[in-house]
Each structure stands twice: as structure tokens, then as C-alpha cells.
Amino acid sequence: MAGQLFLACIFLLAFQFGYQLTNTISDKEKYLDKNFDEFTWLTAHNSHINWLDNGVIELASNQNMSIDQQLESGVRGFMFDIDFSKCSDFESFFGTCKCQGVCLCHGKCSDTLKDGFSVKRLDYALKKIVKFLKNNPDQIVTIFFENYLNDTKSLQRVFKRVKYFNSLVFDPYSSKWDVLNKGWPKIRQMVDADNRILIFDDEKRASRAGQKPGFIRSRDFLLQNHYIWMNDYVKVNISDFEPYKSLFNTSSPSIEISRCFSLDKIENRPNWGLNSTLKMDEREHRGQLVNSKKLFLLHHYYGVVAKRIYIDPITVKLMNTKELIAERLKKQCNPALNGKKPNYLALDFINQNTFKNVF
């Protein structure tokens, strides 16, 4: 990509998006002087579940662009499902093994239809991210692992194999950054230190992942709404959806907008949701950031193409528009989160209606 990529866009929702690209010096300086948690970073849900990378058929895909194309389009958060896959002697002999080692699957590596016909190893994606960051020295990328590995050793070996990867990793637990006490640093500090990759791990199996250098326990630094799309209908003001008025046959429509409730639970209940508000000055777990300092990851998608038959067709068309996202935040998320804005906005099909006519 010609020239450096500078980021500084104030979105209509007052999000400051970290993925809008501009080449002006003043915008670059504004971007560099803001703290990392002042931005909303565009994030691709199941970034690898697409035809171009993993050979996933359209009905089972989450994205229509390759990882390279996502990077060039401004995606700065990548959600990867990882599992260890071992080929049988039969597969090795006949050359039918899709992937061996730490692989990019859809959930656990078990099914060609959902995983893809050309499943890639994790190295494949990490090399692309490192290459992009080396070519664009003021950019920052976050990786979210849905991790089905039994331990972190195999993952650390992958990191070691990918040239420059470990040197780029940002470790918020280290004395150098100490985010728990100091808060999130400025973009300029992260760029100058060349620590520009954040790795969040959900610890599905490796429960002590956050104790290893470079891994961030998701529960320590993230607030997340549940990724399930609920079939809730909310009455909206037609004037708030001006560019899409032709979709509606009434001036006071109800459209499907899923509720927001916490992915994490305490005593088997969501931490926040319809009937409970997040307490911004409390810690949910020992050693965690207080909630006011945590990053908020907004899951905003209904899943693979095949699920469209269960979703209101108007909602499908509006899913990635600023209007629907704003309405969901206002009506469903903000009351429970005291108006906290997303730091990561996770979407499916990034190239479909994502903030059209905004830039």
C-alpha cells in the first residue's frame, strides 16, 4: 500500500474508528496522541472462515474477503478459532490431510463443511498480519483466540516460528506497561516500542494462558456481550433510518434488534443485561481491571449465511449499517453498560453495507 496509513476518523456515533485511513500529518498526530482505548477497532468475526483462505463454501462462511483483503480494508481485530489437528496415516499416505498442527478451524477441527476444504495453519494468518504491520509501522492489530488447545506450548511454538511475531506482542501484565494500574497507553507509545499485537485468549481449555507472556486473559481486560442473536423486535423511528426508508411499509416499524447481555456470568447469571446494570467501579474477578477501564467488545452478527432463514430479512439488509448498530447500542446495550462505547466492533461480512456513505 502506497504511503503510510494514518488513522483518525470520528464516526457519526462519536466512535473514533481506528481503521479509517488518511495521509494528513495533523490526523496522524491526533491518532498517535490518543490512548488505545479511545478508539473503536473494526473486527472480523471468524476472519478465516471464507472461501479465499480456508475454502469455506458460502453457506457456511462468515466473511467474503481474505485476511489480506480485510487488513487492506481497515480491519484491525481478527477472531480466530484454533485447534490442534493431527493427520491419520491414511490421510498422510493419500495426501488428503487438510491441516496438521495448530489449525484455523470453525470451532474444533472436525468437519470439512464448516472448517473448509483448504484449512490453513495458524502460521498462515500470523505471517500475513506481521507482514502488514512491518509495511505499516503505525498500525496495531488485535487477535482474539477461541482456543480449543489443551495447553499453550504448541501455540507458543507457532509464535516462535513466525519471524518477528513475539517482538511485536504487547503484554499488558508486564512492568513495562502495567495496564492494570497505569491504564491503556497512547498509540504513540505502542508504536515507538513496536509492541503492536494484542492477543486475547478465551481459555476454553488452557486455563492459565494469561500467566504466559503475551497472552491476555479475556476476562481480565474485556467486557463482552453474548454473541447469540436474539429475535427481539424493537420499535424504531423511521427518520433514524432515512437511507433505507424504502424497506419499510410503515412510519413506525418494529425491526429485529437483539438484546445485549454479558457473555461472562457470576453465579450462573449474566453480569449485566436487561434487568441489571454493570457496576463500573467494581471488579468481577480478583486481579481484573475495574469495569470502567476494560475494553468493550461488541459482538454484532447473526452468524453464517445459512442462518439468514431465521432472521428478519430487513435486519439482514441493515445488519452492518451505522443506523442499526446505533439503534442497538441506544436501545439494547447502553442502558446496561452506562453508555460505554465499543472498543471493538465485531461483524460478519465486513464488505456488506459496512458504514456505507459514511466515509
Tab-separated table of C-alpha atoms in Angstrom:
chain	number	residue	atom	x	y	z
A	1	MET	CA	0.000	0.000	0.000
A	2	ALA	CA	1.446	3.330	-1.036
A	3	GLY	CA	2.403	5.645	1.793
A	4	GLN	CA	1.837	5.222	5.493
A	5	LEU	CA	-1.607	4.528	6.916
A	6	PHE	CA	-2.814	7.068	9.426
A	7	LEU	CA	-5.949	6.647	11.417
A	8	ALA	CA	-8.261	9.359	12.606
A	9	CYS	CA	-11.961	9.283	11.866
A	10	ILE	CA	-14.765	10.497	14.092
A	11	PHE	CA	-17.743	8.347	13.223
A	12	LEU	CA	-21.265	9.721	13.410
A	13	LEU	CA	-21.883	7.786	16.631
A	14	ALA	CA	-18.912	9.609	18.172
A	15	PHE	CA	-16.844	6.436	17.827
A	16	GLN	CA	-13.279	7.279	16.936
A	17	PHE	CA	-12.592	4.496	14.488
A	18	GLY	CA	-9.073	3.196	14.371
A	19	TYR	CA	-9.423	1.896	10.834
A	20	GLN	CA	-10.224	4.972	8.755
A	21	LEU	CA	-7.151	5.709	6.657
A	22	THR	CA	-5.796	9.143	5.811
A	23	ASN	CA	-2.404	10.589	4.902
A	24	THR	CA	-2.551	14.014	6.547
A	25	ILE	CA	0.110	14.845	9.132
A	26	SER	CA	-2.373	16.516	11.505
A	27	ASP	CA	-4.615	13.442	11.522
A	28	LYS	CA	-1.634	11.191	12.142
A	29	GLU	CA	-0.604	13.264	15.158
A	30	LYS	CA	-4.131	13.188	16.576
A	31	TYR	CA	-4.220	9.434	16.145
A	32	LEU	CA	-0.833	8.887	17.791
A	33	ASP	CA	-1.665	11.088	20.780
A	34	LYS	CA	-4.841	9.255	21.728
A	35	ASN	CA	-4.957	6.328	24.128
A	36	PHE	CA	-5.566	2.885	22.710
A	37	ASP	CA	-8.931	2.606	24.476
A	38	GLU	CA	-10.261	5.814	22.868
A	39	PHE	CA	-10.811	4.038	19.543
A	40	THR	CA	-13.319	1.572	18.168
A	41	TRP	CA	-11.472	-1.041	16.120
A	42	LEU	CA	-13.252	-2.803	13.261
A	43	THR	CA	-13.136	-6.553	13.956
A	44	ALA	CA	-13.881	-9.522	11.704
A	45	HIS	CA	-15.733	-12.388	13.370
A	46	ASN	CA	-14.238	-15.722	12.235
A	47	SER	CA	-11.872	-13.868	9.931
A	48	HIS	CA	-10.577	-17.099	8.401
A	49	ILE	CA	-13.967	-18.644	7.589
A	50	ASN	CA	-14.068	-17.563	3.957
A	51	TRP	CA	-13.595	-19.184	0.564
A	52	LEU	CA	-10.322	-17.420	-0.286
A	53	ASP	CA	-8.397	-18.570	2.808
A	54	ASN	CA	-9.987	-21.773	4.101
A	55	GLY	CA	-12.070	-22.806	1.104
A	56	VAL	CA	-15.346	-22.475	3.045
A	57	ILE	CA	-18.494	-22.635	0.913
A	58	GLU	CA	-20.660	-19.515	1.036
A	59	LEU	CA	-23.479	-21.018	3.121
A	60	ALA	CA	-21.020	-21.781	5.926
A	61	SER	CA	-18.885	-18.640	5.646
A	62	ASN	CA	-18.601	-15.630	7.944
A	63	GLN	CA	-16.542	-13.391	5.658
A	64	ASN	CA	-16.351	-12.795	1.903
A	65	MET	CA	-12.856	-11.296	1.910
A	66	SER	CA	-9.483	-12.904	2.540
A	67	ILE	CA	-7.404	-11.971	5.580
A	68	ASP	CA	-5.166	-9.846	3.327
A	69	GLN	CA	-8.204	-8.020	1.931
A	70	GLN	CA	-9.583	-7.492	5.428
A	71	LEU	CA	-6.312	-5.877	6.530
A	72	GLU	CA	-6.284	-3.588	3.497
A	73	SER	CA	-9.957	-2.677	4.115
A	74	GLY	CA	-9.226	-1.464	7.649
A	75	VAL	CA	-9.961	-4.498	9.820
A	76	ARG	CA	-7.781	-4.321	12.936
A	77	GLY	CA	-9.312	-7.085	15.057
A	78	PHE	CA	-9.216	-10.746	13.968
A	79	MET	CA	-11.211	-13.515	15.633
A	80	PHE	CA	-9.682	-16.962	15.048
A	81	ASP	CA	-10.864	-20.399	16.211
A	82	ILE	CA	-7.820	-22.609	16.783
A	83	ASP	CA	-7.472	-26.327	17.477
A	84	PHE	CA	-4.778	-28.975	17.163
A	85	SER	CA	-5.270	-31.276	14.213
A	86	LYS	CA	-3.303	-34.469	13.575
A	87	CYS	CA	-3.480	-36.386	10.319
A	88	SER	CA	-4.010	-40.124	10.266
A	89	ASP	CA	-1.588	-42.444	8.463
A	90	PHE	CA	-4.278	-42.950	5.806
A	91	GLU	CA	-4.648	-39.201	5.200
A	92	SER	CA	-0.894	-38.717	5.077
A	93	PHE	CA	-0.425	-41.606	2.629
A	94	PHE	CA	-3.136	-40.464	0.218
A	95	GLY	CA	-2.426	-36.751	0.595
A	96	THR	CA	-5.908	-35.953	1.917
A	97	CYS	CA	-4.790	-34.290	5.157
A	98	LYS	CA	-6.239	-30.758	5.316
A	99	CYS	CA	-4.063	-29.399	8.108
A	100	GLN	CA	-1.679	-30.675	10.771
A	101	GLY	CA	-0.624	-28.739	13.843
A	102	VAL	CA	-2.365	-25.623	15.231
A	103	CYS	CA	-5.050	-25.010	12.624
A	104	LEU	CA	-7.689	-22.393	11.804
A	105	CYS	CA	-10.995	-24.250	12.018
A	106	HIS	CA	-14.589	-23.330	12.874
A	107	GLY	CA	-14.741	-24.435	16.468
A	108	LYS	CA	-12.961	-27.766	16.853
A	109	CYS	CA	-11.303	-29.228	13.759
A	110	SER	CA	-13.771	-31.939	12.802
A	111	ASP	CA	-15.894	-31.111	9.768
A	112	THR	CA	-14.883	-30.166	6.214
A	113	LEU	CA	-18.184	-28.384	5.566
A	114	LYS	CA	-17.713	-25.886	8.377
A	115	ASP	CA	-13.880	-25.825	8.547
A	116	GLY	CA	-13.278	-25.547	4.809
A	117	PHE	CA	-11.664	-27.567	2.034
A	118	SER	CA	-8.218	-25.983	2.406
A	119	VAL	CA	-7.830	-25.418	6.156
A	120	LYS	CA	-4.741	-23.335	6.953
A	121	ARG	CA	-2.345	-23.497	9.863
A	122	LEU	CA	-2.292	-20.557	12.248
A	123	ASP	CA	1.166	-19.610	10.918
A	124	TYR	CA	-0.529	-18.671	7.625
A	125	ALA	CA	-2.612	-15.900	9.230
A	126	LEU	CA	0.066	-14.655	11.616
A	127	LYS	CA	2.590	-14.202	8.802
A	128	LYS	CA	0.082	-12.042	6.921
A	129	ILE	CA	-0.506	-9.873	9.993
A	130	VAL	CA	3.231	-9.479	10.669
A	131	LYS	CA	3.915	-8.565	7.034
A	132	PHE	CA	1.166	-5.926	7.135
A	133	LEU	CA	2.483	-4.423	10.385
A	134	LYS	CA	6.042	-4.315	9.067
A	135	ASN	CA	4.810	-2.452	5.988
A	136	ASN	CA	2.627	-0.122	8.093
A	137	PRO	CA	4.622	0.801	11.210
A	138	ASP	CA	1.915	2.914	12.883
A	139	GLN	CA	-0.819	0.245	12.796
A	140	ILE	CA	-1.961	-2.009	15.649
A	141	VAL	CA	-3.733	-5.370	15.346
A	142	THR	CA	-5.656	-7.363	17.940
A	143	ILE	CA	-6.120	-11.142	17.767
A	144	PHE	CA	-8.930	-12.924	19.626
A	145	PHE	CA	-8.497	-16.682	20.054
A	146	GLU	CA	-11.371	-19.076	20.563
A	147	ASN	CA	-8.866	-21.598	21.810
A	148	TYR	CA	-9.512	-25.354	21.825
A	149	LEU	CA	-5.881	-26.301	22.513
A	150	ASN	CA	-5.118	-28.274	25.660
A	151	ASP	CA	-2.090	-26.140	26.558
A	152	THR	CA	-0.199	-23.085	25.373
A	153	LYS	CA	3.061	-24.806	24.420
A	154	SER	CA	2.024	-25.637	20.856
A	155	LEU	CA	0.748	-22.083	20.417
A	156	GLN	CA	3.979	-20.592	21.725
A	157	ARG	CA	5.925	-22.730	19.245
A	158	VAL	CA	3.845	-21.217	16.428
A	159	PHE	CA	4.625	-17.709	17.694
A	160	LYS	CA	8.328	-18.560	17.772
A	161	ARG	CA	8.265	-19.906	14.206
A	162	VAL	CA	6.725	-16.743	12.753
A	163	LYS	CA	9.558	-14.256	12.321
A	164	TYR	CA	9.209	-11.005	14.319
A	165	PHE	CA	5.881	-12.073	15.866
A	166	ASN	CA	6.981	-12.312	19.514
A	167	SER	CA	8.819	-8.983	19.369
A	168	LEU	CA	5.593	-7.266	18.244
A	169	VAL	CA	3.412	-8.613	21.080
A	170	PHE	CA	2.010	-6.145	23.622
A	171	ASP	CA	1.969	-7.556	27.171
A	172	PRO	CA	-0.345	-5.547	29.442
A	173	TYR	CA	0.742	-7.508	32.538
A	174	SER	CA	4.425	-6.589	32.172
A	175	SER	CA	6.072	-3.990	34.395
A	176	LYS	CA	6.785	-2.024	31.227
A	177	TRP	CA	3.077	-1.433	30.525
A	178	ASP	CA	1.262	-2.452	33.752
A	179	VAL	CA	-2.135	-1.620	32.269
A	180	LEU	CA	-3.901	-2.860	35.414
A	181	ASN	CA	-2.512	0.162	37.290
A	182	LYS	CA	-1.466	2.652	34.620
A	183	GLY	CA	-4.362	2.283	32.186
A	184	TRP	CA	-4.057	1.967	28.420
A	185	PRO	CA	-1.065	3.689	26.779
A	186	LYS	CA	-1.090	6.150	23.920
A	187	ILE	CA	-0.872	4.816	20.387
A	188	ARG	CA	2.447	6.669	20.048
A	189	GLN	CA	3.941	4.720	22.962
A	190	MET	CA	2.907	1.375	21.486
A	191	VAL	CA	4.236	2.370	18.053
A	192	ASP	CA	7.566	3.651	19.440
A	193	ALA	CA	8.023	0.424	21.430
A	194	ASP	CA	6.952	-1.628	18.388
A	195	ASN	CA	4.532	-3.594	20.591
A	196	ARG	CA	1.586	-3.631	18.200
A	197	ILE	CA	-0.112	-7.032	18.511
A	198	LEU	CA	-2.582	-7.774	21.313
A	199	ILE	CA	-3.588	-11.414	21.892
A	200	PHE	CA	-6.786	-12.154	23.819
A	201	ASP	CA	-7.301	-15.791	24.805
A	202	ASP	CA	-10.656	-17.143	25.992
A	203	GLU	CA	-9.005	-20.009	27.939
A	204	LYS	CA	-11.522	-22.637	26.901
A	205	ARG	CA	-9.065	-25.319	27.993
A	206	ALA	CA	-5.700	-23.754	28.813
A	207	SER	CA	-6.982	-22.056	31.958
A	208	ARG	CA	-3.630	-20.465	32.819
A	209	ALA	CA	-2.979	-18.937	29.408
A	210	GLY	CA	-2.926	-15.440	30.840
A	211	GLN	CA	0.043	-16.363	33.008
A	212	LYS	CA	2.195	-16.899	29.922
A	213	PRO	CA	3.977	-13.849	28.420
A	214	GLY	CA	1.990	-12.259	25.634
A	215	PHE	CA	-1.389	-13.852	26.341
A	216	ILE	CA	-4.170	-11.663	27.715
A	217	ARG	CA	-6.936	-13.359	29.680
A	218	SER	CA	-10.097	-12.094	28.042
A	219	ARG	CA	-11.893	-11.894	31.378
A	220	ASP	CA	-9.189	-9.584	32.749
A	221	PHE	CA	-9.410	-6.903	30.096
A	222	LEU	CA	-12.649	-7.350	28.137
A	223	LEU	CA	-16.330	-6.727	28.603
A	224	GLN	CA	-18.264	-8.727	26.002
A	225	ASN	CA	-21.911	-9.036	25.135
A	226	HIS	CA	-23.151	-12.527	24.303
A	227	TYR	CA	-22.690	-13.413	20.642
A	228	ILE	CA	-26.111	-15.104	20.351
A	229	TRP	CA	-28.517	-13.092	18.188
A	230	MET	CA	-31.885	-12.945	19.962
A	231	ASN	CA	-35.080	-12.422	17.948
A	232	ASP	CA	-36.162	-9.283	19.810
A	233	TYR	CA	-38.345	-6.756	17.985
A	234	VAL	CA	-37.835	-3.089	18.827
A	235	LYS	CA	-39.950	-0.151	17.648
A	236	VAL	CA	-37.798	2.400	15.823
A	237	ASN	CA	-38.161	5.892	14.445
A	238	ILE	CA	-38.240	5.735	10.655
A	239	SER	CA	-36.337	9.029	10.418
A	240	ASP	CA	-33.335	7.327	12.052
A	241	PHE	CA	-33.175	5.005	9.038
A	242	GLU	CA	-33.553	7.664	6.346
A	243	PRO	CA	-31.362	5.978	3.677
A	244	TYR	CA	-33.398	2.778	3.992
A	245	LYS	CA	-36.969	4.114	4.210
A	246	SER	CA	-37.948	2.166	1.118
A	247	LEU	CA	-37.511	-1.085	3.071
A	248	PHE	CA	-40.369	-0.242	5.428
A	249	ASN	CA	-44.114	-0.190	4.793
A	250	THR	CA	-44.992	1.791	7.915
A	251	SER	CA	-43.823	5.003	9.551
A	252	SER	CA	-43.450	3.292	12.938
A	253	PRO	CA	-41.874	-0.115	12.281
A	254	SER	CA	-40.620	-2.754	14.672
A	255	ILE	CA	-37.435	-4.423	13.498
A	256	GLU	CA	-35.381	-7.258	14.915
A	257	ILE	CA	-32.596	-5.922	17.160
A	258	SER	CA	-31.002	-8.391	19.548
A	259	ARG	CA	-30.720	-7.590	23.231
A	260	CYS	CA	-27.321	-7.070	24.917
A	261	PHE	CA	-26.290	-9.162	27.896
A	262	SER	CA	-22.950	-10.187	29.314
A	263	LEU	CA	-21.030	-13.166	27.934
A	264	ASP	CA	-19.482	-13.666	31.387
A	265	LYS	CA	-21.512	-14.926	34.311
A	266	ILE	CA	-21.419	-14.700	38.086
A	267	GLU	CA	-23.256	-17.458	39.948
A	268	ASN	CA	-24.674	-18.600	36.601
A	269	ARG	CA	-26.242	-15.222	35.836
A	270	PRO	CA	-25.098	-12.594	33.306
A	271	ASN	CA	-23.042	-9.812	34.897
A	272	TRP	CA	-25.216	-7.231	33.151
A	273	GLY	CA	-28.227	-7.269	30.888
A	274	LEU	CA	-31.906	-6.354	30.647
A	275	ASN	CA	-32.507	-6.282	34.386
A	276	SER	CA	-29.053	-5.478	35.734
A	277	THR	CA	-26.641	-2.621	35.120
A	278	LEU	CA	-22.883	-3.082	35.091
A	279	LYS	CA	-21.244	-1.606	38.182
A	280	MET	CA	-18.457	0.475	36.706
A	281	ASP	CA	-16.369	0.734	39.879
A	282	GLU	CA	-16.254	-2.969	40.787
A	283	ARG	CA	-14.046	-5.878	39.767
A	284	GLU	CA	-15.763	-9.102	38.738
A	285	HIS	CA	-12.724	-11.282	39.395
A	286	ARG	CA	-9.643	-10.899	41.535
A	287	GLY	CA	-6.864	-9.081	39.676
A	288	GLN	CA	-9.098	-7.684	36.983
A	289	LEU	CA	-9.354	-4.134	35.783
A	290	VAL	CA	-12.257	-2.191	37.161
A	291	ASN	CA	-15.040	-2.169	34.592
A	292	SER	CA	-14.574	1.471	33.668
A	293	LYS	CA	-11.095	0.627	32.323
A	294	LYS	CA	-11.958	-2.584	30.486
A	295	LEU	CA	-12.264	-2.674	26.723
A	296	PHE	CA	-15.746	-3.409	25.366
A	297	LEU	CA	-16.030	-5.967	22.556
A	298	LEU	CA	-19.424	-5.676	20.856
A	299	HIS	CA	-20.426	-8.891	19.068
A	300	HIS	CA	-22.832	-7.764	16.341
A	301	TYR	CA	-23.683	-10.548	13.910
A	302	TYR	CA	-26.112	-13.415	13.421
A	303	GLY	CA	-23.628	-15.988	12.104
A	304	VAL	CA	-23.092	-17.840	8.852
A	305	VAL	CA	-25.100	-17.238	5.672
A	306	ALA	CA	-27.248	-20.325	6.297
A	307	LYS	CA	-28.724	-18.690	9.417
A	308	ARG	CA	-30.392	-15.945	7.384
A	309	ILE	CA	-33.549	-18.028	7.120
A	310	TYR	CA	-34.082	-17.454	10.861
A	311	ILE	CA	-33.524	-13.686	10.770
A	312	ASP	CA	-35.902	-10.942	9.737
A	313	PRO	CA	-34.930	-10.072	6.116
A	314	ILE	CA	-34.873	-6.337	6.788
A	315	THR	CA	-32.474	-6.906	9.680
A	316	VAL	CA	-30.200	-8.916	7.378
A	317	LYS	CA	-30.004	-5.938	4.989
A	318	LEU	CA	-29.384	-3.453	7.801
A	319	MET	CA	-27.063	-5.559	9.982
A	320	ASN	CA	-23.782	-3.730	9.276
A	321	THR	CA	-25.183	-0.241	8.840
A	322	LYS	CA	-24.405	2.552	11.261
A	323	GLU	CA	-28.150	3.058	11.793
A	324	LEU	CA	-28.846	-0.440	13.131
A	325	ILE	CA	-25.680	-0.513	15.239
A	326	ALA	CA	-26.555	2.880	16.740
A	327	GLU	CA	-30.095	1.742	17.481
A	328	ARG	CA	-28.898	-1.454	19.137
A	329	LEU	CA	-26.443	0.428	21.318
A	330	LYS	CA	-29.029	3.045	22.283
A	331	LYS	CA	-31.947	0.711	22.982
A	332	GLN	CA	-30.328	-2.580	23.999
A	333	CYS	CA	-26.724	-2.099	25.168
A	334	ASN	CA	-26.148	1.356	26.619
A	335	PRO	CA	-28.668	1.128	29.482
A	336	ALA	CA	-26.895	-1.922	30.923
A	337	LEU	CA	-23.390	-0.581	30.222
A	338	ASN	CA	-23.862	3.002	31.391
A	339	GLY	CA	-23.352	4.272	27.858
A	340	LYS	CA	-19.917	2.677	27.419
A	341	LYS	CA	-18.910	2.755	23.738
A	342	PRO	CA	-17.422	-0.284	21.985
A	343	ASN	CA	-13.662	-0.546	21.628
A	344	TYR	CA	-14.068	-3.443	19.201
A	345	LEU	CA	-16.972	-3.845	16.793
A	346	ALA	CA	-17.131	-7.470	15.579
A	347	LEU	CA	-19.048	-8.039	12.327
A	348	ASP	CA	-19.667	-10.775	9.785
A	349	PHE	CA	-19.335	-9.987	6.051
A	350	ILE	CA	-17.324	-6.815	6.575
A	351	ASN	CA	-17.726	-5.791	2.941
A	352	GLN	CA	-21.550	-5.842	3.019
A	353	ASN	CA	-23.137	-2.468	3.861
A	354	THR	CA	-20.494	-1.655	6.466
A	355	PHE	CA	-20.995	2.036	7.136
A	356	LYS	CA	-21.868	2.886	3.556
A	357	ASN	CA	-21.902	6.608	2.765
A	358	VAL	CA	-20.085	7.456	5.997
A	359	PHE	CA	-16.533	7.978	4.782
